[in-house]
Short mmCIF file of C-alpha atoms in Angstrom, two decimals:
data_model
loop_
_atom_site.label_atom_id
_atom_site.label_comp_id
_atom_site.label_asym_id
_atom_site.label_seq_id
_atom_site.Cartn_x
_atom_site.Cartn_y
_atom_site.Cartn_z
CA MET Y 1 24.25 -18.47 -26.60
CA VAL Y 2 24.20 -14.82 -27.63
CA CYS Y 3 24.03 -12.21 -24.89
CA ILE Y 4 21.16 -9.75 -24.98
CA SER Y 5 22.38 -6.27 -25.80
CA THR Y 6 21.60 -3.19 -23.79
CA ALA Y 7 19.57 -1.72 -26.61
CA GLU Y 8 17.36 -4.83 -26.71
CA ALA Y 9 16.86 -5.36 -22.98
CA ALA Y 10 17.43 -2.14 -21.05
CA GLY Y 11 14.84 0.58 -20.75
CA PRO Y 12 11.16 0.05 -19.83
CA ILE Y 13 10.60 -3.45 -18.40
CA ASP Y 14 7.31 -4.94 -17.25
CA PHE Y 15 6.60 -8.31 -15.63
CA HIS Y 16 6.21 -10.13 -18.95
CA THR Y 17 9.48 -8.79 -20.35
CA ALA Y 18 11.30 -9.58 -17.12
CA ASP Y 19 9.98 -13.17 -17.17
CA SER Y 20 11.10 -13.69 -20.77
CA LEU Y 21 14.59 -12.32 -20.12
CA LEU Y 22 15.04 -14.25 -16.89
CA LEU Y 23 13.95 -17.61 -18.31
CA ALA Y 24 16.30 -17.14 -21.27
CA ARG Y 25 19.33 -15.53 -19.61
CA SER Y 26 19.43 -16.22 -15.86
CA HIS Y 27 22.78 -17.71 -14.86
CA ASP Y 28 21.31 -19.30 -11.72
CA LEU Y 29 18.59 -20.97 -13.78
CA ARG Y 30 21.10 -22.27 -16.28
CA LEU Y 31 23.22 -23.69 -13.44
CA ALA Y 32 20.13 -25.40 -11.97
CA ARG Y 33 19.42 -26.98 -15.37
CA ARG Y 34 22.96 -28.34 -15.47
CA ASP Y 35 22.40 -29.83 -11.99
CA VAL Y 36 19.50 -31.78 -13.45
CA ASP Y 37 21.70 -32.94 -16.33
CA ALA Y 38 24.35 -34.07 -13.84
CA ALA Y 39 21.74 -35.95 -11.77
CA GLU Y 40 20.46 -37.69 -14.92
CA GLY Y 41 24.02 -38.75 -15.74
CA GLN Y 42 24.52 -40.01 -12.20
CA LEU Y 43 21.35 -42.10 -12.43
CA ALA Y 44 22.44 -43.60 -15.74
CA GLN Y 45 25.85 -44.40 -14.27
CA SER Y 46 24.41 -46.00 -11.14
CA ARG Y 47 22.38 -48.44 -13.26
CA LEU Y 48 25.55 -49.95 -14.70
CA TYR Y 49 27.16 -53.01 -13.15
CA ASP Y 50 30.82 -53.37 -12.23
CA ASN Y 51 33.14 -54.45 -15.01
CA PRO Y 52 34.80 -57.90 -14.82
CA THR Y 53 38.45 -58.09 -13.88
CA MET Y 54 40.83 -60.16 -16.00
CA SER Y 55 44.42 -61.03 -15.22
CA VAL Y 56 46.90 -62.94 -17.44
CA MET Y 57 50.14 -64.52 -16.25
CA TYR Y 58 52.73 -65.89 -18.74
CA ASN Y 59 55.77 -67.85 -17.70
CA VAL Y 60 58.91 -65.89 -18.50
CA ARG Y 61 61.41 -68.84 -18.49
CA ASN Y 62 60.25 -72.41 -18.70
CA PRO Y 63 62.09 -74.37 -15.96
CA VAL Y 64 61.62 -77.65 -17.84
CA ASN Y 65 63.16 -76.84 -21.21
CA ARG Y 66 64.78 -73.54 -20.15
CA ARG Y 67 63.13 -71.63 -23.00
CA TRP Y 68 62.16 -67.98 -22.65
CA PHE Y 69 58.47 -67.17 -23.19
CA ASP Y 70 57.84 -70.69 -24.39
CA PRO Y 71 54.87 -70.62 -26.84
CA GLY Y 72 54.76 -74.38 -27.20
CA ARG Y 73 52.83 -77.07 -25.41
CA GLU Y 74 55.08 -76.91 -22.36
CA GLY Y 75 54.72 -73.13 -21.99
CA GLU Y 76 52.82 -71.78 -18.99
CA LEU Y 77 49.80 -69.46 -19.34
CA ASP Y 78 47.39 -68.60 -16.53
CA VAL Y 79 44.18 -66.58 -17.16
CA GLN Y 80 41.85 -65.49 -14.35
CA VAL Y 81 38.50 -63.68 -14.70
CA SER Y 82 36.46 -62.25 -11.81
CA GLN Y 83 32.95 -60.74 -12.04
CA PRO Y 84 31.55 -59.05 -8.89
CA PHE Y 85 27.81 -59.23 -8.28
CA ALA Y 86 25.59 -57.40 -5.81
CA ILE Y 87 23.39 -58.89 -3.12
CA GLY Y 88 20.97 -57.41 -0.58
CA GLY Y 89 20.43 -54.11 -2.39
CA GLN Y 90 24.10 -53.30 -2.98
CA HIS Y 91 23.17 -52.24 -6.51
CA SER Y 92 19.41 -51.52 -6.47
CA GLU Y 93 19.49 -49.15 -3.49
CA GLN Y 94 22.17 -47.07 -5.17
CA VAL Y 95 19.95 -46.80 -8.27
CA ARG Y 96 16.95 -45.78 -6.14
CA GLN Y 97 19.05 -43.19 -4.33
CA SER Y 98 20.20 -41.67 -7.62
CA ALA Y 99 16.58 -41.62 -8.89
CA ALA Y 100 15.48 -39.77 -5.76
CA GLN Y 101 18.36 -37.30 -6.16
CA LEU Y 102 17.26 -36.66 -9.76
CA SER Y 103 13.73 -35.96 -8.55
CA ALA Y 104 15.14 -33.56 -5.96
CA SER Y 105 17.18 -31.77 -8.65
CA ARG Y 106 14.11 -31.32 -10.82
CA SER Y 107 12.12 -29.92 -7.91
CA GLN Y 108 15.06 -27.65 -7.07
CA LEU Y 109 14.99 -26.38 -10.66
CA GLN Y 110 11.32 -25.47 -10.26
CA LEU Y 111 12.09 -23.80 -6.93
CA THR Y 112 14.96 -21.81 -8.43
CA ARG Y 113 12.76 -20.69 -11.31
CA ARG Y 114 9.96 -19.60 -8.97
CA ASP Y 115 12.25 -17.80 -6.53
CA LEU Y 116 14.09 -15.97 -9.31
CA LEU Y 117 10.80 -14.84 -10.85
CA ALA Y 118 9.57 -13.66 -7.44
CA GLN Y 119 12.85 -11.86 -6.85
CA ALA Y 120 12.65 -10.14 -10.24
CA HIS Y 121 9.01 -9.14 -9.71
CA THR Y 122 9.57 -7.73 -6.23
CA ALA Y 123 12.65 -5.87 -7.43
CA LEU Y 124 10.60 -4.38 -10.28
CA ILE Y 125 7.90 -3.30 -7.82
CA ASP Y 126 10.49 -1.78 -5.50
CA LEU Y 127 12.17 0.00 -8.41
CA TYR Y 128 8.84 1.31 -9.73
CA TYR Y 129 7.88 2.92 -6.42
CA ARG Y 130 11.34 4.29 -5.76
CA GLN Y 131 11.19 5.95 -9.15
CA GLN Y 132 7.79 7.33 -8.15
CA GLN Y 133 9.32 8.64 -4.94
CA ALA Y 134 12.11 10.27 -6.96
CA ALA Y 135 9.40 11.98 -9.03
CA VAL Y 136 7.97 13.42 -5.80
CA TYR Y 137 11.33 14.98 -5.01
CA ASP Y 138 11.64 16.23 -8.60
CA LEU Y 139 8.30 18.00 -8.29
CA GLU Y 140 9.20 19.63 -5.00
CA ILE Y 141 12.68 20.60 -6.18
CA ALA Y 142 11.28 22.21 -9.34
CA SER Y 143 8.76 24.15 -7.26
CA ALA Y 144 11.40 25.23 -4.73
CA GLN Y 145 13.72 26.36 -7.54
CA ARG Y 146 11.00 28.58 -9.00
CA ILE Y 147 10.33 30.12 -5.61
CA LEU Y 148 14.05 30.58 -4.92
CA ALA Y 149 14.60 32.32 -8.24
CA ALA Y 150 11.72 34.70 -7.59
CA TYR Y 151 12.68 35.39 -3.98
CA SER Y 152 16.38 35.85 -4.79
CA GLU Y 153 15.41 38.56 -7.28
CA GLN Y 154 13.10 40.24 -4.81
CA SER Y 155 15.68 39.91 -2.03
CA ALA Y 156 18.27 41.67 -4.21
CA LYS Y 157 15.78 44.52 -4.65
CA GLY Y 158 15.16 44.66 -0.91
CA ASN Y 159 11.52 43.62 -1.19
CA VAL Y 160 11.96 40.28 0.63
CA ALA Y 161 14.04 39.45 3.67
CA GLY Y 162 17.23 37.61 2.78
CA MET Y 163 16.50 35.10 5.54
CA GLU Y 164 13.54 33.71 3.61
CA ALA Y 165 15.59 33.17 0.46
CA ALA Y 166 18.31 31.48 2.54
CA ARG Y 167 15.73 29.18 4.14
CA ILE Y 168 14.37 28.18 0.74
CA ARG Y 169 17.94 27.54 -0.41
CA THR Y 170 18.67 25.25 2.55
CA MET Y 171 15.41 23.42 1.96
CA LEU Y 172 16.41 22.92 -1.67
CA CYS Y 173 19.78 21.50 -0.60
CA GLN Y 174 18.10 19.06 1.76
CA LEU Y 175 15.68 17.92 -0.93
CA SER Y 176 18.55 17.40 -3.39
CA LYS Y 177 20.48 15.34 -0.84
CA GLN Y 178 17.46 13.16 -0.05
CA ARG Y 179 16.80 12.67 -3.76
CA ALA Y 180 20.45 11.69 -4.34
CA ASP Y 181 20.26 9.10 -1.53
CA LEU Y 182 17.11 7.68 -3.09
CA LEU Y 183 18.71 7.49 -6.53
CA VAL Y 184 21.64 5.52 -5.09
CA GLY Y 185 19.13 2.87 -4.02
CA VAL Y 186 17.49 3.04 -7.46
CA SER Y 187 20.87 2.46 -9.10
CA GLY Y 188 21.45 -0.59 -6.89
CA LEU Y 189 18.06 -2.05 -7.83
CA GLN Y 190 18.77 -1.47 -11.51
CA ALA Y 191 22.08 -3.29 -11.17
CA GLN Y 192 20.32 -6.15 -9.36
CA LEU Y 193 17.75 -6.44 -12.16
CA ARG Y 194 20.41 -6.35 -14.87
CA SER Y 195 22.24 -9.16 -13.09
CA LEU Y 196 19.06 -11.21 -12.61
CA LEU Y 197 17.90 -10.77 -16.20
CA GLY Y 198 21.32 -11.17 -17.83
CA ILE Y 199 21.37 -7.64 -19.28
CA GLU Y 200 24.80 -6.36 -20.26
CA GLY Y 201 25.89 -2.75 -19.97
CA ALA Y 202 24.88 -0.12 -17.43
CA GLU Y 203 21.94 1.59 -19.11
CA PRO Y 204 19.15 2.71 -16.73
CA VAL Y 205 16.23 0.32 -16.31
CA THR Y 206 12.71 1.70 -15.93
CA ALA Y 207 10.02 -0.40 -14.25
CA VAL Y 208 6.57 -0.36 -15.85
CA ILE Y 209 3.62 -1.59 -13.75
CA ASP Y 210 -0.13 -1.34 -14.20
CA GLU Y 211 -0.62 -0.16 -10.63
CA ARG Y 212 -4.42 -0.20 -10.59
CA LYS Y 213 -4.57 -3.74 -11.95
CA ALA Y 214 -1.82 -4.95 -9.61
CA LEU Y 215 -3.59 -3.53 -6.55
CA ASP Y 216 -6.90 -5.10 -7.55
CA GLU Y 217 -5.28 -8.51 -8.13
CA ALA Y 218 -3.48 -8.26 -4.79
CA ALA Y 219 -6.78 -7.59 -3.02
CA LYS Y 220 -8.43 -10.57 -4.73
CA LEU Y 221 -5.50 -12.85 -3.90
CA CYS Y 222 -5.52 -11.77 -0.25
CA THR Y 223 -9.25 -12.46 0.00
CA ALA Y 224 -8.86 -15.89 -1.61
CA LEU Y 225 -5.96 -16.94 0.59
CA THR Y 226 -7.57 -15.59 3.75
CA SER Y 227 -10.73 -17.60 3.07
CA GLY Y 228 -8.61 -20.70 2.49
CA GLY Y 229 -9.50 -21.13 -1.16
CA GLY Y 230 -7.24 -21.08 -4.20
CA ALA Y 231 -4.04 -21.84 -2.32
CA ALA Y 232 -1.69 -24.53 -3.58
CA PRO Y 233 -1.34 -27.48 -1.13
CA VAL Y 234 1.86 -27.41 0.87
CA ASP Y 235 2.98 -30.82 -0.39
CA THR Y 236 2.85 -29.60 -4.02
CA LEU Y 237 5.30 -26.75 -3.39
CA PRO Y 238 8.68 -27.37 -5.07
CA GLU Y 239 10.69 -26.86 -1.88
CA ILE Y 240 8.65 -29.52 -0.07
CA GLN Y 241 8.89 -31.86 -3.05
CA ALA Y 242 12.65 -31.34 -3.18
CA LEU Y 243 13.01 -32.03 0.55
CA SER Y 244 10.77 -35.10 0.24
CA ALA Y 245 12.96 -36.44 -2.56
CA GLN Y 246 16.09 -35.70 -0.53
CA ALA Y 247 14.59 -37.57 2.43
CA GLU Y 248 13.84 -40.53 0.15
CA ALA Y 249 17.41 -40.42 -1.16
CA ALA Y 250 18.69 -40.43 2.43
CA ARG Y 251 16.58 -43.50 3.25
CA HIS Y 252 17.91 -45.37 0.23
CA GLY Y 253 21.41 -44.22 1.14
CA LEU Y 254 20.96 -45.75 4.59
CA LYS Y 255 19.77 -49.03 3.08
CA TRP Y 256 22.75 -49.03 0.74
CA GLN Y 257 25.15 -48.50 3.65
CA ARG Y 258 23.55 -51.46 5.43
CA SER Y 259 24.00 -53.57 2.30
CA GLN Y 260 27.70 -52.76 2.37
CA ALA Y 261 27.94 -54.66 5.65
CA LEU Y 262 27.11 -57.84 3.71
CA PRO Y 263 29.88 -59.86 2.03
CA GLN Y 264 31.25 -58.56 -1.26
CA MET Y 265 30.91 -61.45 -3.68
CA ALA Y 266 32.36 -62.27 -7.09
CA VAL Y 267 32.24 -65.21 -9.49
CA GLN Y 268 35.69 -66.34 -10.64
CA GLY Y 269 36.94 -68.39 -13.55
CA GLU Y 270 40.47 -69.61 -14.29
CA TYR Y 271 42.33 -71.29 -17.16
CA ASP Y 272 45.78 -72.74 -16.47
CA LYS Y 273 47.59 -74.14 -19.47
CA ASN Y 274 50.09 -76.24 -17.56
CA GLY Y 275 49.19 -76.07 -13.89
CA ASN Y 276 50.07 -78.41 -11.07
CA ILE Y 277 46.90 -80.42 -11.61
CA GLY Y 278 47.35 -81.01 -15.31
CA HIS Y 279 47.29 -79.71 -18.84
CA ASN Y 280 44.55 -77.18 -19.79
CA PHE Y 281 43.10 -76.76 -16.30
CA TYR Y 282 39.72 -75.00 -16.06
CA ALA Y 283 38.13 -73.89 -12.79
CA VAL Y 284 35.26 -71.76 -11.50
CA GLY Y 285 34.88 -70.40 -8.02
CA LEU Y 286 33.35 -67.83 -5.72
CA SER Y 287 35.10 -65.18 -3.67
CA LEU Y 288 33.58 -63.22 -0.83
CA SER Y 289 34.77 -60.86 1.82
CA LEU Y 290 34.21 -61.77 5.45
CA PRO Y 291 32.73 -58.84 7.43
CA LEU Y 292 34.52 -59.63 10.66
CA TRP Y 293 36.26 -56.41 11.64
CA ASN Y 294 34.56 -53.85 9.40
CA ARG Y 295 30.77 -54.02 9.41
CA ASN Y 296 30.29 -50.49 8.05
CA ARG Y 297 28.76 -49.35 11.33
CA GLY Y 298 30.16 -45.83 11.10
CA ASN Y 299 28.64 -45.19 7.67
CA ILE Y 300 25.33 -46.72 8.79
CA ARG Y 301 25.28 -44.34 11.72
CA SER Y 302 25.96 -41.42 9.39
CA GLY Y 303 23.14 -42.61 7.12
CA LYS Y 304 20.70 -42.65 10.04
CA ALA Y 305 21.72 -39.09 10.93
CA ALA Y 306 21.12 -38.00 7.32
CA VAL Y 307 17.59 -39.46 7.41
CA GLU Y 308 16.83 -37.62 10.66
CA GLN Y 309 18.29 -34.38 9.29
CA ALA Y 310 16.06 -34.61 6.21
CA ALA Y 311 12.98 -34.99 8.42
CA ILE Y 312 14.01 -32.05 10.60
CA GLU Y 313 14.71 -29.86 7.56
CA MET Y 314 11.26 -30.59 6.11
CA GLU Y 315 9.60 -29.74 9.42
CA ARG Y 316 11.54 -26.49 9.63
CA ARG Y 317 10.73 -25.55 6.05
CA ARG Y 318 7.01 -26.16 6.56
CA LEU Y 319 7.08 -23.86 9.59
CA GLU Y 320 8.98 -21.18 7.66
CA LEU Y 321 6.47 -21.30 4.81
CA ALA Y 322 3.55 -20.97 7.20
CA GLN Y 323 5.17 -18.03 9.01
CA GLN Y 324 6.11 -16.28 5.76
CA ARG Y 325 2.59 -16.69 4.44
CA ALA Y 326 1.07 -15.27 7.62
CA GLN Y 327 3.52 -12.35 7.58
CA ASP Y 328 2.87 -11.50 3.92
CA LEU Y 329 -0.90 -11.73 4.40
CA ALA Y 330 -0.62 -9.37 7.36
CA ILE Y 331 1.39 -6.89 5.27
CA VAL Y 332 -1.15 -6.98 2.43
CA ARG Y 333 -4.12 -6.60 4.81
CA GLN Y 334 -2.38 -3.78 6.67
CA TYR Y 335 -1.14 -1.70 3.75
CA LEU Y 336 -3.44 -2.55 0.85
CA PRO Y 337 -6.76 -0.93 1.91
CA ARG Y 338 -5.40 2.57 2.23
CA PRO Y 339 -3.84 2.93 -1.22
CA ALA Y 340 -6.51 0.79 -2.84
CA ASP Y 341 -9.49 2.72 -1.51
CA ALA Y 342 -8.50 6.29 -2.20
CA SER Y 343 -5.16 6.36 -3.99
CA ALA Y 344 -6.26 8.37 -7.04
CA VAL Y 345 -8.14 10.99 -5.00
CA THR Y 346 -5.33 11.30 -2.50
CA ASP Y 347 -2.72 11.76 -5.21
CA ASP Y 348 -4.80 14.46 -6.92
CA ASP Y 349 -5.50 16.22 -3.65
CA LEU Y 350 -1.84 16.18 -2.69
CA GLY Y 351 -0.84 17.52 -6.11
CA ARG Y 352 -3.32 20.38 -5.81
CA MET Y 353 -2.09 21.05 -2.29
CA LEU Y 354 1.49 21.46 -3.52
CA GLN Y 355 0.43 23.82 -6.30
CA ALA Y 356 -1.72 25.82 -3.89
CA ALA Y 357 1.11 26.06 -1.36
CA GLU Y 358 3.49 27.42 -4.00
CA LYS Y 359 0.92 29.93 -5.26
CA GLN Y 360 -0.11 31.06 -1.79
CA TYR Y 361 3.48 31.56 -0.67
CA MET Y 362 4.43 33.43 -3.83
CA ASN Y 363 1.47 35.73 -3.19
CA ARG Y 364 2.52 36.12 0.47
CA HIS Y 365 -0.76 34.65 1.76
CA ILE Y 366 1.02 32.17 4.03
CA THR Y 367 4.16 32.47 6.11
CA LEU Y 368 7.48 30.72 5.47
CA LEU Y 369 6.85 28.27 8.33
CA GLU Y 370 3.44 27.38 6.94
CA PHE Y 371 4.90 26.90 3.50
CA VAL Y 372 7.70 24.61 4.76
CA ASP Y 373 5.18 22.66 6.83
CA LEU Y 374 2.89 22.16 3.81
CA TYR Y 375 5.80 20.97 1.67
CA SER Y 376 6.96 18.57 4.38
CA ASN Y 377 3.45 17.18 4.84
CA TYR Y 378 3.04 16.72 1.10
CA ARG Y 379 6.36 14.88 0.79
CA ASP Y 380 5.89 12.68 3.86
CA THR Y 381 2.35 11.71 2.88
CA ARG Y 382 3.23 10.91 -0.72
CA LEU Y 383 6.28 8.88 0.26
CA ALA Y 384 4.31 6.99 2.92
CA LEU Y 385 1.55 6.09 0.46
CA LEU Y 386 4.05 4.92 -2.15
CA ASP Y 387 5.93 2.87 0.42
CA ALA Y 388 2.68 1.25 1.59
CA ARG Y 389 1.76 0.27 -1.96
CA SER Y 390 5.26 -1.07 -2.58
CA GLN Y 391 5.25 -3.27 0.52
CA ALA Y 392 1.71 -4.50 -0.19
CA LEU Y 393 2.46 -5.45 -3.79
CA GLN Y 394 5.78 -7.09 -2.93
CA ALA Y 395 4.10 -9.21 -0.25
CA ALA Y 396 1.25 -10.05 -2.65
CA GLU Y 397 3.79 -11.07 -5.31
CA ARG Y 398 5.51 -13.45 -2.89
CA LEU Y 399 2.12 -14.93 -1.98
CA ARG Y 400 1.19 -15.25 -5.64
CA MET Y 401 4.42 -17.02 -6.57
CA ILE Y 402 4.32 -19.49 -3.67
CA TRP Y 403 0.64 -20.08 -3.01
CA GLY Y 404 -1.20 -18.74 -6.06
CA GLY Y 405 -0.09 -21.40 -8.55
CA GLU Y 406 0.61 -20.94 -12.22
CA THR Y 407 -2.80 -19.38 -12.95
CA ALA Y 408 -1.92 -16.37 -10.80
CA GLN Y 409 1.30 -15.62 -12.65
CA HIS Y 410 1.61 -12.36 -14.57
#
């Protein structure tokens, strides 16, 4: 399989592109597919019966005529054949257990696919808004650099106090440091996405999202899930189906362990050319083990514990899903209305406020403290709005992937 080059995969990535790359290149997804292949092989193997056992004994030195390896009528040849056969579910329960394990592997593949897609989508959303936050710092830094250049020139001429230019310079240093810290996180998200999507190289990745559409879809999804409509039933979720199959496999495993407490039986046949009874002796028989000392009680006890563990794990997973759903719905309801209702107006107003603050300060209509306060308010408000949108869309994406079904996929 050919690796996707940086030129083909890096750069602007939206949800559709991320899905295509992940489904084609994800290492975790490929490993999950191989788990299914292994489970299919295990099922095919479990359907096979034990091979017969054959033993041949040939007399080395005939004691009657003292011939070595006598091939004649007086030579001794003994052939024994044994074919084990299963009783009480010793074979069928193992087949049923392997079939349940295959079903669990297939459900686990669906779960891995869904979780990887959700992880890629939320990482894209996080990257998109961090890049938006970096743009906020870029705008402020560019504005502060223009003011610093003008004030440094005026300070050299003695028209402006040197303290004001120094304060602008310190503010610029702080903004640059905060921007650098943010870009470190951006770099980490880009590396995470490249790893998830199987992208080689270290070229920057840019997230592309239709923000307006995403916010509208998140609001519709939240309304649908809150009203109880449109949500996938819990029992249809791949993690519950996988746990249900694992519980079924544990039950069949327990039945198989109980069957091992029964006698192990085999049909036997024997041909003796010159035995004690006579010439060309044929015999059939039956062998069985007597479960006197070992009744497989330890393995049966372990099987019972495995069944109970499977039930406990399913109960815990159902509770986790319910709690995660409630938490994500709370995040969407809490953060979505503010950016959804007035995001465009707020962004425009904040942009005009920054331009006005720069112009007013350059014209000496506001003091340095007022200017710094306006810049700080602009930055804090913009970053808070972007963070609220990011958290709302990430929570909505998790809800969409788990509870929205295939029709809600991007």
